[in-house]
CSV table of C-alpha atoms and ligand atoms in Angstrom, one decimal:
chain,number,residue,atom,x,y,z
A,1,MET,CA,-68.5,-149.9,107.3
A,2,GLY,CA,-67.4,-150.6,110.7
A,3,TYR,CA,-64.7,-147.9,110.3
A,4,LEU,CA,-66.2,-145.0,112.2
A,5,ASN,CA,-64.4,-143.4,115.1
A,6,SER,CA,-67.5,-144.1,117.3
A,7,TYR,CA,-66.7,-147.8,117.2
A,8,LYS,CA,-63.5,-147.4,119.1
A,9,LYS,CA,-63.2,-147.1,122.7
A,10,GLY,CA,-59.5,-146.8,123.0
A,11,LYS,CA,-57.6,-143.6,121.8
A,12,PHE,CA,-55.1,-143.5,118.9
A,13,ILE,CA,-52.0,-141.6,119.5
A,14,THR,CA,-49.3,-141.1,116.9
A,15,LEU,CA,-45.7,-139.8,117.0
A,16,GLU,CA,-44.2,-138.0,114.1
A,17,GLY,CA,-40.9,-136.3,113.1
A,18,ILE,CA,-38.0,-136.3,110.8
A,19,GLU,CA,-35.2,-138.8,111.3
A,20,GLY,CA,-33.1,-138.4,114.5
A,21,ALA,CA,-35.9,-136.6,116.3
A,22,GLY,CA,-36.0,-139.0,119.2
A,23,LYS,CA,-39.5,-140.4,118.7
A,24,THR,CA,-38.6,-143.9,119.6
A,25,THR,CA,-37.1,-142.8,123.0
A,26,GLN,CA,-40.1,-140.7,123.7
A,27,LEU,CA,-42.6,-143.5,122.8
A,28,ALA,CA,-41.6,-145.2,126.0
A,29,VAL,CA,-42.2,-142.0,128.0
A,30,VAL,CA,-45.8,-141.8,126.5
A,31,ARG,CA,-46.4,-145.3,127.3
A,32,ARG,CA,-45.3,-144.9,130.9
A,33,CYS,CA,-47.6,-141.9,131.4
A,34,LEU,CA,-50.6,-143.9,130.1
A,35,GLU,CA,-49.9,-147.0,132.1
A,36,GLU,CA,-49.6,-145.0,135.3
A,37,GLN,CA,-53.2,-144.1,134.6
A,38,GLY,CA,-54.1,-147.8,134.3
A,39,ILE,CA,-54.6,-147.6,130.6
A,40,ALA,CA,-53.8,-150.7,128.4
A,41,VAL,CA,-51.4,-149.7,125.7
A,42,LEU,CA,-50.3,-151.3,122.5
A,43,THR,CA,-47.2,-149.8,120.9
A,44,THR,CA,-46.6,-150.3,117.1
A,45,ARG,CA,-45.1,-148.6,114.1
A,46,GLU,CA,-45.4,-147.8,110.5
A,47,PRO,CA,-44.6,-148.9,107.8
A,48,GLY,CA,-45.2,-152.3,109.4
A,49,GLY,CA,-46.9,-153.4,112.6
A,50,SER,CA,-48.5,-156.5,111.0
A,51,PRO,CA,-46.9,-159.6,109.4
A,52,VAL,CA,-47.6,-158.4,105.8
A,53,GLY,CA,-46.9,-154.8,106.7
A,54,GLU,CA,-43.5,-155.7,108.1
A,55,ARG,CA,-42.6,-157.4,104.7
A,56,ILE,CA,-43.7,-154.4,102.8
A,57,ARG,CA,-41.6,-152.2,105.3
A,58,THR,CA,-38.5,-154.4,104.3
A,59,MET,CA,-39.1,-153.6,100.7
A,60,LEU,CA,-39.7,-149.9,101.4
A,61,LEU,CA,-36.4,-149.4,103.3
A,62,ASP,CA,-34.3,-151.7,101.2
A,63,PRO,CA,-31.5,-149.5,99.6
A,64,GLY,CA,-31.7,-152.2,96.8
A,65,CYS,CA,-35.1,-150.8,95.9
A,66,LYS,CA,-33.5,-147.5,94.7
A,67,GLY,CA,-35.5,-146.0,91.9
A,68,MET,CA,-38.9,-147.1,93.3
A,69,VAL,CA,-41.3,-144.3,91.9
A,70,ALA,CA,-43.2,-142.2,94.4
A,71,ALA,CA,-46.6,-143.8,93.3
A,72,THR,CA,-45.4,-147.2,94.3
A,73,GLU,CA,-44.0,-145.9,97.6
A,74,VAL,CA,-47.3,-144.4,98.3
A,75,LEU,CA,-49.4,-147.5,97.4
A,76,LEU,CA,-47.2,-149.8,99.3
A,77,LEU,CA,-47.4,-147.6,102.4
A,78,PHE,CA,-51.2,-147.6,102.2
A,79,ALA,CA,-51.2,-151.4,101.5
A,80,ALA,CA,-49.2,-151.8,104.8
A,81,ARG,CA,-51.6,-149.4,106.5
A,82,ALA,CA,-54.7,-151.4,105.5
A,83,GLU,CA,-53.2,-154.6,107.0
A,84,HIS,CA,-52.1,-152.6,110.1
A,85,LEU,CA,-55.4,-151.2,110.7
A,86,ALA,CA,-57.4,-154.5,110.0
A,87,HIS,CA,-55.2,-156.7,112.0
A,88,LYS,CA,-53.9,-154.6,114.9
A,89,ILE,CA,-55.0,-151.1,115.3
A,90,ARG,CA,-58.9,-151.4,114.9
A,91,PRO,CA,-59.2,-154.6,117.0
A,92,ALA,CA,-57.1,-153.2,119.8
A,93,LEU,CA,-59.1,-149.8,119.8
A,94,GLU,CA,-62.4,-151.7,119.7
A,95,GLN,CA,-61.4,-153.6,122.9
A,96,GLY,CA,-60.6,-150.4,124.6
A,97,THR,CA,-56.8,-150.6,124.3
A,98,TRP,CA,-55.0,-147.4,123.5
A,99,VAL,CA,-52.8,-147.6,120.4
A,100,LEU,CA,-49.4,-145.7,120.3
A,101,CYS,CA,-47.9,-145.7,116.8
A,102,ASP,CA,-44.6,-144.6,115.8
A,103,ARG,CA,-45.6,-142.8,112.5
A,104,PHE,CA,-48.9,-142.9,110.5
A,105,THR,CA,-50.5,-141.0,107.6
A,106,ASP,CA,-49.0,-137.7,108.5
A,107,ALA,CA,-45.7,-139.2,107.4
A,108,THR,CA,-47.1,-140.1,104.1
A,109,TYR,CA,-48.2,-136.3,103.6
A,110,ALA,CA,-44.7,-135.2,104.9
A,111,TYR,CA,-42.4,-137.7,103.2
A,112,GLN,CA,-44.2,-138.5,100.0
A,113,GLY,CA,-46.0,-135.1,99.8
A,114,GLY,CA,-43.5,-132.7,101.0
A,115,GLY,CA,-40.4,-134.8,100.2
A,116,ARG,CA,-41.2,-136.5,97.0
A,117,GLY,CA,-43.8,-133.9,95.7
A,118,VAL,CA,-46.8,-136.2,95.5
A,119,ASP,CA,-50.1,-134.4,95.2
A,120,PRO,CA,-51.8,-134.3,98.7
A,121,GLU,CA,-55.1,-134.8,97.0
A,122,ARG,CA,-54.0,-138.2,95.9
A,123,ILE,CA,-52.8,-139.1,99.3
A,124,ALA,CA,-56.2,-137.9,100.7
A,125,MET,CA,-58.0,-140.2,98.3
A,126,LEU,CA,-56.2,-143.2,99.6
A,127,GLU,CA,-56.5,-142.1,103.2
A,128,ALA,CA,-60.3,-142.0,102.7
A,129,TYR,CA,-60.2,-145.4,101.0
A,130,VAL,CA,-58.1,-147.2,103.7
A,131,GLN,CA,-59.0,-145.4,106.8
A,132,GLY,CA,-62.6,-144.1,106.2
A,133,SER,CA,-62.9,-141.6,109.1
A,134,MET,CA,-60.3,-143.1,111.2
A,135,ARG,CA,-57.7,-140.4,112.2
A,136,PRO,CA,-55.4,-140.2,115.3
A,137,ASP,CA,-56.8,-138.6,118.4
A,138,LEU,CA,-53.5,-136.9,119.3
A,139,THR,CA,-50.2,-136.7,117.4
A,140,LEU,CA,-47.0,-135.4,118.9
A,141,LEU,CA,-44.8,-133.9,116.3
A,142,PHE,CA,-41.1,-134.0,117.2
A,143,ASP,CA,-39.4,-131.0,115.4
A,144,LEU,CA,-35.8,-130.2,115.1
A,145,PRO,CA,-33.5,-128.6,112.5
A,146,VAL,CA,-32.8,-131.1,109.7
A,147,ALA,CA,-29.1,-131.0,110.2
A,148,SER,CA,-29.2,-131.9,113.9
A,149,GLY,CA,-31.5,-134.9,113.2
A,150,LEU,CA,-29.3,-136.1,110.3
A,151,ALA,CA,-26.2,-135.8,112.6
A,152,ARG,CA,-27.9,-138.0,115.2
A,153,VAL,CA,-28.9,-140.7,112.6
A,154,GLY,CA,-25.5,-140.6,111.0
A,155,LYS,CA,-24.1,-142.2,114.2
A,156,ARG,CA,-26.2,-145.2,113.8
A,157,SER,CA,-26.0,-148.1,111.3
A,158,ALA,CA,-26.0,-148.2,107.6
A,159,PRO,CA,-28.5,-145.8,106.1
A,160,ASP,CA,-31.8,-147.2,104.9
A,161,ARG,CA,-33.4,-146.0,101.5
A,162,PHE,CA,-35.0,-142.9,103.3
A,163,GLU,CA,-32.0,-142.0,105.3
A,164,SER,CA,-30.0,-142.0,102.1
A,165,GLU,CA,-32.0,-139.0,100.9
A,166,ALA,CA,-30.3,-135.6,100.6
A,167,GLU,CA,-30.8,-132.8,103.2
A,168,GLY,CA,-33.2,-131.0,100.8
A,169,PHE,CA,-35.6,-133.9,100.9
A,170,PHE,CA,-35.9,-133.7,104.7
A,171,GLU,CA,-36.3,-129.9,104.6
A,172,GLY,CA,-39.3,-130.6,102.5
A,173,VAL,CA,-40.6,-133.2,105.0
A,174,ARG,CA,-40.0,-130.9,107.9
A,175,THR,CA,-41.8,-128.1,106.2
A,176,ARG,CA,-44.8,-130.2,105.4
A,177,TYR,CA,-45.0,-131.6,109.0
A,178,LEU,CA,-45.0,-128.0,110.4
A,179,ALA,CA,-47.7,-127.2,107.8
A,180,ILE,CA,-49.9,-130.0,109.1
A,181,ALA,CA,-49.3,-129.0,112.7
A,182,ARG,CA,-50.5,-125.4,111.7
A,183,SER,CA,-53.6,-126.8,110.1
A,184,HIS,CA,-54.7,-129.3,112.9
A,185,PRO,CA,-53.6,-127.4,116.2
A,186,GLN,CA,-56.1,-129.4,118.1
A,187,ARG,CA,-54.8,-132.8,117.2
A,188,VAL,CA,-51.2,-132.1,116.4
A,189,ARG,CA,-49.0,-130.8,119.3
A,190,LEU,CA,-45.5,-129.6,118.6
A,191,ILE,CA,-42.6,-130.8,120.7
A,192,ASP,CA,-39.1,-129.0,120.5
A,193,ALA,CA,-37.0,-132.1,120.0
A,194,GLY,CA,-33.7,-130.1,119.8
A,195,LEU,CA,-33.6,-129.6,123.5
A,196,PRO,CA,-31.8,-132.1,125.9
A,197,VAL,CA,-33.7,-135.3,126.2
A,198,GLU,CA,-35.1,-134.7,129.8
A,199,GLN,CA,-36.6,-131.3,128.6
A,200,VAL,CA,-38.1,-133.3,125.5
A,201,SER,CA,-39.6,-135.8,127.9
A,202,ALA,CA,-41.0,-133.1,130.1
A,203,GLN,CA,-42.9,-131.6,127.1
A,204,VAL,CA,-44.1,-134.9,126.3
A,205,ARG,CA,-45.5,-135.6,129.7
A,206,LYS,CA,-47.2,-132.2,129.8
A,207,GLN,CA,-48.9,-132.9,126.4
A,208,VAL,CA,-50.1,-136.3,127.4
A,209,ALA,CA,-51.4,-135.0,130.8
A,210,GLY,CA,-53.3,-132.2,128.8
A,211,PHE,CA,-54.8,-134.8,126.5
A,212,LEU,CA,-55.8,-137.1,129.4
A,213,ALA,CA,-57.6,-134.2,131.0
A,214,ARG,CA,-59.2,-133.2,127.7
A,215,VAL,CA,-60.7,-136.8,127.3
A,216,GLY,CA,-61.7,-137.1,131.0
A,217,ARG,CA,-59.0,-139.6,132.2
B,301,LIG,P1,-38.5,-145.2,110.9
B,301,LIG,O1,-40.0,-145.3,111.4
B,301,LIG,O2,-37.8,-146.4,111.5
B,301,LIG,O3,-37.8,-143.9,111.2
B,301,LIG,O4,-38.4,-145.5,109.3
B,301,LIG,C1,-39.4,-145.5,108.5
B,301,LIG,C2,-39.1,-144.6,107.3
B,301,LIG,O5,-40.2,-144.6,106.5
B,301,LIG,C3,-38.7,-143.2,107.7
B,301,LIG,O6,-37.7,-142.7,107.0
B,301,LIG,C4,-39.9,-142.5,107.2
B,301,LIG,C5,-40.6,-143.4,106.1
B,301,LIG,N1,-42.0,-143.3,105.9
B,301,LIG,C6,-42.6,-142.5,104.8
B,301,LIG,O7,-41.8,-142.1,104.0
B,301,LIG,N2,-43.9,-142.5,104.7
B,301,LIG,C7,-44.8,-143.0,105.6
B,301,LIG,O8,-45.9,-143.0,105.4
B,301,LIG,C8,-44.3,-143.7,106.8
B,301,LIG,C9,-45.1,-144.3,107.8
B,301,LIG,C10,-42.8,-143.8,106.9
């Protein structure tokens, strides 16, 4: 299998967090930090990021798909991920382009595992099947209290299928994200997303600078 991390020349960076954590705004900050160093960057997102993946995303977020069982949700997420990896992420990394992805598999452990109660061992089986040994090199976890995040999202447009979940669901998601950060302290860096935006950006720049130094860039 050509799935080993040794095949990739670029680095794979993911951004994670509950709704309203400001990931999308900070993605631009990460991108700028990398481009300032002359690094070619591809930004993308999950679920989605490929033609088939974006169609799956529409289904996953559609409030009309209310009642979808957790197993279907997990399988659709990994189906979209398989497309994304094959058509976008792996080809970019193999060329030496760095990939910056708004959410990845940590979101499945957090939302479907922590939020919906899916056994993490089942998620791990699909992770091994779809990704082989492919894992992000760096993950920035934007953490803030659930109530603050939901208050920010509430100001946006009509809620999608996930945004319609109750606060308890997001408490489960946040708790699982924090557990992931504790068990992978080298890869996952915690960002306090409850602070004013300039202070969040400053933490992001610091983490990216530290990562660049670690990988010798
Ligand atoms: P967003 O990326 O625009 O915030 O929306 C994607 C939604 O999909 C978000 O509510 C989190 C959810 N999601 C999962 O539940 N599991 C996953 O593995 C991923 C990638 C996203």
